[in-house]
mmCIF file of C-alpha atoms in Angstrom:
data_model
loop_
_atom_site.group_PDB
_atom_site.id
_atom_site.type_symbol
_atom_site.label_atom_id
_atom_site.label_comp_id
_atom_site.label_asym_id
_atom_site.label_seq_id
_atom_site.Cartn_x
_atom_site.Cartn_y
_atom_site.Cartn_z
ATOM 1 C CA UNK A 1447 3.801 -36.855 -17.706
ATOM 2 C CA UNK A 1448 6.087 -36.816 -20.871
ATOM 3 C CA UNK A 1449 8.995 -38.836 -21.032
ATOM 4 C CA UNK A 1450 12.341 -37.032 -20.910
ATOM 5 C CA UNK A 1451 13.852 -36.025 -24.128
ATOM 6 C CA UNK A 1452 17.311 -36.082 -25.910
ATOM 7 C CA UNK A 1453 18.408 -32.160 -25.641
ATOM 8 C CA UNK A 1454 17.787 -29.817 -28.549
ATOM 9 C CA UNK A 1455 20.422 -28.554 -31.154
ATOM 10 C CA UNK A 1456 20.430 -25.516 -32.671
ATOM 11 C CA UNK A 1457 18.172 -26.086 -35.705
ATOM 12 C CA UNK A 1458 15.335 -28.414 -33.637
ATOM 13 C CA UNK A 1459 15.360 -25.562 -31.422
ATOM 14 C CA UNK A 1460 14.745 -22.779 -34.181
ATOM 15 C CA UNK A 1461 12.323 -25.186 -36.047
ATOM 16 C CA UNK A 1462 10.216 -25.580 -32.700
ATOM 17 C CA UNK A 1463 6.844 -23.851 -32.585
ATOM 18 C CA UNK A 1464 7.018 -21.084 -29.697
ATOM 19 C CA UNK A 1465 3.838 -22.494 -27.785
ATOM 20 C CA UNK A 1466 5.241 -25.878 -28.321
ATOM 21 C CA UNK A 1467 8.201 -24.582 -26.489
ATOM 22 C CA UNK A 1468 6.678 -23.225 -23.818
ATOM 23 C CA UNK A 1469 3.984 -25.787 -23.317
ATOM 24 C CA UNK A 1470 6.563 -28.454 -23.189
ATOM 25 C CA UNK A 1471 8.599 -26.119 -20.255
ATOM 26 C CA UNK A 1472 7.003 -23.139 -18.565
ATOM 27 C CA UNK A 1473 10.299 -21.837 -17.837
ATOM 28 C CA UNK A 1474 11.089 -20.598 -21.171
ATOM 29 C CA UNK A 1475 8.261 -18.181 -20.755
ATOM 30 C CA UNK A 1476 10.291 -16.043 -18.955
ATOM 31 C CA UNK A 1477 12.567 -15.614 -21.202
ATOM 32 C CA UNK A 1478 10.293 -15.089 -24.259
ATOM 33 C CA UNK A 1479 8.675 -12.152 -22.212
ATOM 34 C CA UNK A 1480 12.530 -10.666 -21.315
ATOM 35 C CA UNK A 1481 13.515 -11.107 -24.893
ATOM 36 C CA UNK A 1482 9.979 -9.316 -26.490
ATOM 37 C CA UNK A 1483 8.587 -12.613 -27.792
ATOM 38 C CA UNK A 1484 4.990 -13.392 -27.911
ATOM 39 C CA UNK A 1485 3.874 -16.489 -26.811
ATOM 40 C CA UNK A 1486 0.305 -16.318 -25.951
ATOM 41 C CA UNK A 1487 -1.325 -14.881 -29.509
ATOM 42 C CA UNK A 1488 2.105 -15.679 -31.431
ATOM 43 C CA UNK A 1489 2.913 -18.695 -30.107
ATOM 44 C CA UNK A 1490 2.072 -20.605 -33.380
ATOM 45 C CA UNK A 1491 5.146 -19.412 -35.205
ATOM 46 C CA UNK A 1492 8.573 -21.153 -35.496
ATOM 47 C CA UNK A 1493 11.156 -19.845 -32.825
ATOM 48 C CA UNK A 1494 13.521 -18.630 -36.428
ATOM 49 C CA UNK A 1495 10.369 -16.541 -37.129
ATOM 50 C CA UNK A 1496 9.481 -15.263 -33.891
ATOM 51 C CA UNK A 1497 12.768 -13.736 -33.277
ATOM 52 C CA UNK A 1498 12.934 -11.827 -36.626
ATOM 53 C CA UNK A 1499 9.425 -10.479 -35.774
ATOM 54 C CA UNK A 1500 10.497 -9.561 -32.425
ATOM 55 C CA UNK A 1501 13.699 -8.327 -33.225
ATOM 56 C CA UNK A 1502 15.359 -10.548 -30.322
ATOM 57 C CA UNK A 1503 19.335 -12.070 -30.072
ATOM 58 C CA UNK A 1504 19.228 -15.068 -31.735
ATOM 59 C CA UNK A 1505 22.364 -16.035 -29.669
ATOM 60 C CA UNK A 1506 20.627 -15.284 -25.995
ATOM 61 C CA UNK A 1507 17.475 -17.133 -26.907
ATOM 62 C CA UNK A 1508 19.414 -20.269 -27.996
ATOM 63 C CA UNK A 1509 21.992 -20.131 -25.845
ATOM 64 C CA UNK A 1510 19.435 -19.980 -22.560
ATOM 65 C CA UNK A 1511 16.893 -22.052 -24.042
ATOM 66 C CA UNK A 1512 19.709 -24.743 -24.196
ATOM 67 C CA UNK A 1513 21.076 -23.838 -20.907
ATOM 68 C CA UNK A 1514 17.867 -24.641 -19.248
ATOM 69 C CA UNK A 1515 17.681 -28.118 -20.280
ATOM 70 C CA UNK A 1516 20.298 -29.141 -18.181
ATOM 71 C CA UNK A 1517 19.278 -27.161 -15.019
ATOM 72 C CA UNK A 1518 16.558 -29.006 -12.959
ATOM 73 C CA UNK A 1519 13.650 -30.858 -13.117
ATOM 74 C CA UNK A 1520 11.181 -29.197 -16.480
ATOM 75 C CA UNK A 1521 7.435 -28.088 -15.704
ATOM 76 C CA UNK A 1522 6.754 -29.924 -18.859
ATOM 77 C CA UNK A 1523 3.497 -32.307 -19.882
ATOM 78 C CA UNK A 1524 1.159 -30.388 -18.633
ATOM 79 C CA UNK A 1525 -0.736 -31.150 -21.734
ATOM 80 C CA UNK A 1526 -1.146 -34.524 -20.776
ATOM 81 C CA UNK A 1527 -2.415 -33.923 -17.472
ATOM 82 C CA UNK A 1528 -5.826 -35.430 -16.396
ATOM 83 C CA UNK A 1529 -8.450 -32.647 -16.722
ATOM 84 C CA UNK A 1530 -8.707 -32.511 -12.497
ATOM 85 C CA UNK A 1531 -4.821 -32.148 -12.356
ATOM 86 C CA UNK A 1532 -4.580 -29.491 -14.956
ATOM 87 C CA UNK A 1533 -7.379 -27.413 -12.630
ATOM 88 C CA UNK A 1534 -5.656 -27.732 -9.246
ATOM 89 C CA UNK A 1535 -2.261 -27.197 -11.052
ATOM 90 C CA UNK A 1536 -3.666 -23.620 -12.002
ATOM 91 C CA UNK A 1537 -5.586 -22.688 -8.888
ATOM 92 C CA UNK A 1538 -2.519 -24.063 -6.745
ATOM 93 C CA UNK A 1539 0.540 -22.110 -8.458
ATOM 94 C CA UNK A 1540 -0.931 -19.098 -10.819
ATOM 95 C CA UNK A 1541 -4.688 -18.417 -9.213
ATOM 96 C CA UNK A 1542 -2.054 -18.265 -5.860
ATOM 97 C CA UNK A 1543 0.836 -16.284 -7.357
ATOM 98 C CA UNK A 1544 -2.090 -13.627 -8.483
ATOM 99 C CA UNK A 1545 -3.257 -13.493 -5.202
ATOM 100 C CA UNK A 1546 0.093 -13.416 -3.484
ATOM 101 C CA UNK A 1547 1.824 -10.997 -5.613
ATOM 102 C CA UNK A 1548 -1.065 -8.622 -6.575
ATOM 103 C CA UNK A 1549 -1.626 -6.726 -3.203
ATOM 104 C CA UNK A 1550 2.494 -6.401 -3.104
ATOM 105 C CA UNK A 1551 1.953 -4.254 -6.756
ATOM 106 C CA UNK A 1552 -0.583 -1.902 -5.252
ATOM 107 C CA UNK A 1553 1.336 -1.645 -2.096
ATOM 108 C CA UNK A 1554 4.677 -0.828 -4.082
ATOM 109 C CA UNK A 1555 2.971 1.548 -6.572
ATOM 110 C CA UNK A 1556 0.936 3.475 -4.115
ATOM 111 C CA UNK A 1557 4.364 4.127 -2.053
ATOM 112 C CA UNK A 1558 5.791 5.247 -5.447
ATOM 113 C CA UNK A 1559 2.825 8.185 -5.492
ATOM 114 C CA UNK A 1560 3.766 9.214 -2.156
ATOM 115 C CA UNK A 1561 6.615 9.464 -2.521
ATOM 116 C CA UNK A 1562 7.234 10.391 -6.701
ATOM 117 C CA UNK A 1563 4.148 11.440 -7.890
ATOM 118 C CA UNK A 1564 4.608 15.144 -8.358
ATOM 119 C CA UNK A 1565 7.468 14.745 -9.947
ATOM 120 C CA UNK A 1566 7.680 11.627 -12.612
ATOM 121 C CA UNK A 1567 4.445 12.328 -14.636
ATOM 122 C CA UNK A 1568 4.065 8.409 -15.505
ATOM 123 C CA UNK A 1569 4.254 7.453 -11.554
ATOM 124 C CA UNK A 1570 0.441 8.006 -11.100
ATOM 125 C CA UNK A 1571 -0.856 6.850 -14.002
ATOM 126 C CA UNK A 1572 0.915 3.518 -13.562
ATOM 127 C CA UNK A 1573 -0.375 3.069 -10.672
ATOM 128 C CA UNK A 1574 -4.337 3.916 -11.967
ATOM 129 C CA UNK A 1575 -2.869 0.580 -13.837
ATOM 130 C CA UNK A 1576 -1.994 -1.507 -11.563
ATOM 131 C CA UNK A 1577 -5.238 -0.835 -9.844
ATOM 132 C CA UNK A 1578 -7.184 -1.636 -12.898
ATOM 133 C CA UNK A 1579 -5.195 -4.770 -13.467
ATOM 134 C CA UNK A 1580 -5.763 -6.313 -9.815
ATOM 135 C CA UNK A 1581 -9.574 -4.879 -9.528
ATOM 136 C CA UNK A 1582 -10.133 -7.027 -13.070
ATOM 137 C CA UNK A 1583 -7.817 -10.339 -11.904
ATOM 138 C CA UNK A 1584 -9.396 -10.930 -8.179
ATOM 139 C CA UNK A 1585 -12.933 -11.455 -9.385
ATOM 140 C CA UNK A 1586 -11.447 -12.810 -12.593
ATOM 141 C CA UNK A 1587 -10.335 -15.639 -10.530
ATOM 142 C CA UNK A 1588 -13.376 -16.004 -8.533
ATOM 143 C CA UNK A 1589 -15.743 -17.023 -11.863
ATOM 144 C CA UNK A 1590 -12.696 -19.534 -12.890
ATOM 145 C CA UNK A 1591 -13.100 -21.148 -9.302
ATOM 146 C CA UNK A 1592 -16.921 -20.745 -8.298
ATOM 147 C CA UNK A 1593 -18.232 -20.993 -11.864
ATOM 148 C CA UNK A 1594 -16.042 -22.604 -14.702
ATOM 149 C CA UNK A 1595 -13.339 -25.023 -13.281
ATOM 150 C CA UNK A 1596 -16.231 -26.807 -11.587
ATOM 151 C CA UNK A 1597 -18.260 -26.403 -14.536
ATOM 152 C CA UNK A 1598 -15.512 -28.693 -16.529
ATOM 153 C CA UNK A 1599 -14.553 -30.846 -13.907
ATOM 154 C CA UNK A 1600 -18.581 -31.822 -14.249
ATOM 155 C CA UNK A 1601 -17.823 -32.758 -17.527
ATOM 156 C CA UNK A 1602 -14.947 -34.229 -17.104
ATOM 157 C CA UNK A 1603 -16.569 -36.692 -14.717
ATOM 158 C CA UNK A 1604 -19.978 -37.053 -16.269
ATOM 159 C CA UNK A 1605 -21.918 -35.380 -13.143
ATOM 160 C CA UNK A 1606 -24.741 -33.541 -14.683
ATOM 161 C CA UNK A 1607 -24.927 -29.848 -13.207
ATOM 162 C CA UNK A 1608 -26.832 -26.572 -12.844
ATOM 163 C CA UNK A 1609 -25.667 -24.078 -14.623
ATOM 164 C CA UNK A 1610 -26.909 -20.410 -15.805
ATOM 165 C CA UNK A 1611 -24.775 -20.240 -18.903
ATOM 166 C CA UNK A 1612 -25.521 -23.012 -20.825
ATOM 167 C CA UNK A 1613 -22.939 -24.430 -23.634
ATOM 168 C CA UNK A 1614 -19.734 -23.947 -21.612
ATOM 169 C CA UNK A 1615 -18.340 -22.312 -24.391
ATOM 170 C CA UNK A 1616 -19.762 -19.168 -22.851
ATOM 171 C CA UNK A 1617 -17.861 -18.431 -20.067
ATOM 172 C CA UNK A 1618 -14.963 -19.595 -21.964
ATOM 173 C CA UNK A 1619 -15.367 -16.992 -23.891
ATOM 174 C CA UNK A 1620 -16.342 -14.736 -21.261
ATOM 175 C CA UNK A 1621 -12.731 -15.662 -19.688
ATOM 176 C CA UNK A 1622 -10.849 -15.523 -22.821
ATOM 177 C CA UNK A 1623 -12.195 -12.257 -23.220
ATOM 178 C CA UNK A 1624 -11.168 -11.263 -19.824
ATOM 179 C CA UNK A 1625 -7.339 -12.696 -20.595
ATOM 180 C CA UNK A 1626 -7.824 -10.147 -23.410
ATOM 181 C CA UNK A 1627 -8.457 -7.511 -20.815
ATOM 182 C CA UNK A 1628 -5.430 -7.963 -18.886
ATOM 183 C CA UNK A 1629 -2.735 -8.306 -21.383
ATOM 184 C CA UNK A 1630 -4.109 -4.845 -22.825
ATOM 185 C CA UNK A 1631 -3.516 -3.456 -19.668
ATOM 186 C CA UNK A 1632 0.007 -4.702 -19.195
ATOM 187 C CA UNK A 1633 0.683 -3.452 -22.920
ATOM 188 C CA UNK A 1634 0.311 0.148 -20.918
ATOM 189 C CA UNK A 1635 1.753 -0.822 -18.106
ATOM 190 C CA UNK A 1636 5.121 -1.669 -19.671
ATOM 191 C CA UNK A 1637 5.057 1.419 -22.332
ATOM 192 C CA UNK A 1638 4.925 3.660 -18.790
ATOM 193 C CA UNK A 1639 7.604 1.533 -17.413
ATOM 194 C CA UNK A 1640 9.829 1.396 -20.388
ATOM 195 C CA UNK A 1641 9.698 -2.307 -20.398
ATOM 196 C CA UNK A 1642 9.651 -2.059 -16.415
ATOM 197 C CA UNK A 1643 13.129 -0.588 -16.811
ATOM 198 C CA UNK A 1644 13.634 1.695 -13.739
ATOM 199 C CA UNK A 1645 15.683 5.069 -14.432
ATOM 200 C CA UNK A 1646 18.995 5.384 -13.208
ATOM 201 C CA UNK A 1647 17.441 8.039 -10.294
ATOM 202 C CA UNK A 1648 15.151 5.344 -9.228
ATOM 203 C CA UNK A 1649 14.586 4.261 -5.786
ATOM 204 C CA UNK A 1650 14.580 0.942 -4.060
ATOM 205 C CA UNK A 1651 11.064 0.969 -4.539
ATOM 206 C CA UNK A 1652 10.696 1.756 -7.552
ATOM 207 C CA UNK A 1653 13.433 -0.893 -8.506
ATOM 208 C CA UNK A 1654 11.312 -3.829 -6.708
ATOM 209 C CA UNK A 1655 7.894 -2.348 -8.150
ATOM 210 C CA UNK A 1656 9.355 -2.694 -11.860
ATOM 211 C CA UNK A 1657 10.834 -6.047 -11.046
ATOM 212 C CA UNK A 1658 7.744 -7.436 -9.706
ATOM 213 C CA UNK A 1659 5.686 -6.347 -12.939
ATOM 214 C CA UNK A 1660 8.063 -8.242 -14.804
ATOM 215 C CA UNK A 1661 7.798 -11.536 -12.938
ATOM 216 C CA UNK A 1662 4.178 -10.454 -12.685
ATOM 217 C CA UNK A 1663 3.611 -10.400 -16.440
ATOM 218 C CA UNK A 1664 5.245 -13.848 -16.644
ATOM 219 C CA UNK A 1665 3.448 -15.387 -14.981
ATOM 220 C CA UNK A 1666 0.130 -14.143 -16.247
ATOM 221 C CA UNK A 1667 1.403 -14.932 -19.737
ATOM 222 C CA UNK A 1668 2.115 -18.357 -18.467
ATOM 223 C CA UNK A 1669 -1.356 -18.453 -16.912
ATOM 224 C CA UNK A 1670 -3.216 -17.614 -19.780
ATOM 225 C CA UNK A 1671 -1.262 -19.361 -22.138
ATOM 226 C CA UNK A 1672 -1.475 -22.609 -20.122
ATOM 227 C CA UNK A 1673 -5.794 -22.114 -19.810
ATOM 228 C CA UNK A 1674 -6.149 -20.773 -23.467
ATOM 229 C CA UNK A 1675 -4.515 -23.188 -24.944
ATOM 230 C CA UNK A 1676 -3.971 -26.217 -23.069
ATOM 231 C CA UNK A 1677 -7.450 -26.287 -21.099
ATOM 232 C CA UNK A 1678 -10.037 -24.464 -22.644
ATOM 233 C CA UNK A 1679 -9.903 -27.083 -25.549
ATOM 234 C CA UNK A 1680 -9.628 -30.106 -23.632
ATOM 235 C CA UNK A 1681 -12.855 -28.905 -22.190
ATOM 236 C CA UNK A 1682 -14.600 -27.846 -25.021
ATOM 237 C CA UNK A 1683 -13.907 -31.684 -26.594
ATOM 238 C CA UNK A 1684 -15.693 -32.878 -24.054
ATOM 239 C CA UNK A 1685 -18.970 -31.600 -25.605
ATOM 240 C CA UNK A 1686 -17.665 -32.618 -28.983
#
């Protein structure tokens, strides 16, 4: 793990690549995706940059991002986590919060049909969404587990395997592709939810659904961030 560092002013802060950012604590993922910011494809651009492009409050941004470096212990480092780490850090906290959270959307959205559907036009096709988004995920996870994660941690320790896919730049791709997938599908999600903004009429249902989406899309963000860009080339290097 990284050693702790002297707090950020300002300027550092506004200087700092947005991936950096996030790579160095997860937390401030959440409040990219609040504030509009892209971190996954845009998170090469200074934080000055991305919120011009995104049109966020300067003032907010900085003002949490500082905030947060005084309040607990950081999720940062995991860049320099050994390649085995880095696997069961994934599996253990976003392969589970997938899993845990997932069946809680369709549950929430279906209830939203029931009860909604006739009357808020966008209430069924959100949920065709949400289906479509957990029916990718579940066996999205599944290849990562069964087929690629052991597939690098073979690599990683020098253990020749069998494989069907050759260079293991395939199913890299394969997954990246996939990651592709899913933030497409939340793009949709959150134009039918208004940036899963509930309308003043809305239920208590309706309320959680929306709120779940958001710490939903989060987390995938984080997720895919964290194996696009952190793991993926650590274990392509190893065939380097």
């Amino acid at each position: 793990m990284s050693q702790s560092k002297a707090p950020h002013s300002k300027e550092s802060l506004l200087a700092s690549r947005v991936g950096e950012l996030v790579a160095n604590d997860f937390r401030t993922a959440h409040l990219f995706s609040q504030h509009g910011i892209d971190f996954c494809c845009g998170g090469g651009i200074s934080l000055e940059r991305a919120i011009k492009r995104f049109d966020a409050d300067e003032t907010s941004v900085i003002d949490t991002l500082m905030a947060l470096e005084t309040q607990g212990e950081k999720l940062q480092g995991l860049e320099q986590l050994p390649l085995p780490d880095l696997l069961n850090y994934i599996e253990s906290t976003h392969h589970t919060f997938v899993r845990e959270k997932a069946p809680l959307l369709v549950e929430y959205s279906q209830k939203m049909v029931r009860a909604h559907g006739e009357n808020h036009a966008e209430i069924k096709p959100l949920a065709g969404w949400i289906h479509a988004l957990v029916e990718d995920l579940m066996p999205h996870l599944m290849k990562e587990e069964q087929i690629l994660f052991p597939a690098i941690l073979g690599l990683h320790n020098q253990v020749e395997m069998q494989n069907c896919f050759g260079h293991i730049g395939n199913p890299i791709n394969a997954m990246q592709y996939e990651h592709d997938d899913a933030l497409q599908i939340f793009e949709k999600i959150s134009e039918l939810t208004n940036g899963f903004t509930p309308p003043a009429h809305a239920c208590t249902t309706w309320r959680v659904c929306y709120a779940s989406l958001a710490e939903f899309e989060a987390d995938l963000k984080q997720h895919i961030y964290l194996e696009n860009n952190i793991l993926f080339p650590k274990a392509l290097a190893l065939t380097a």
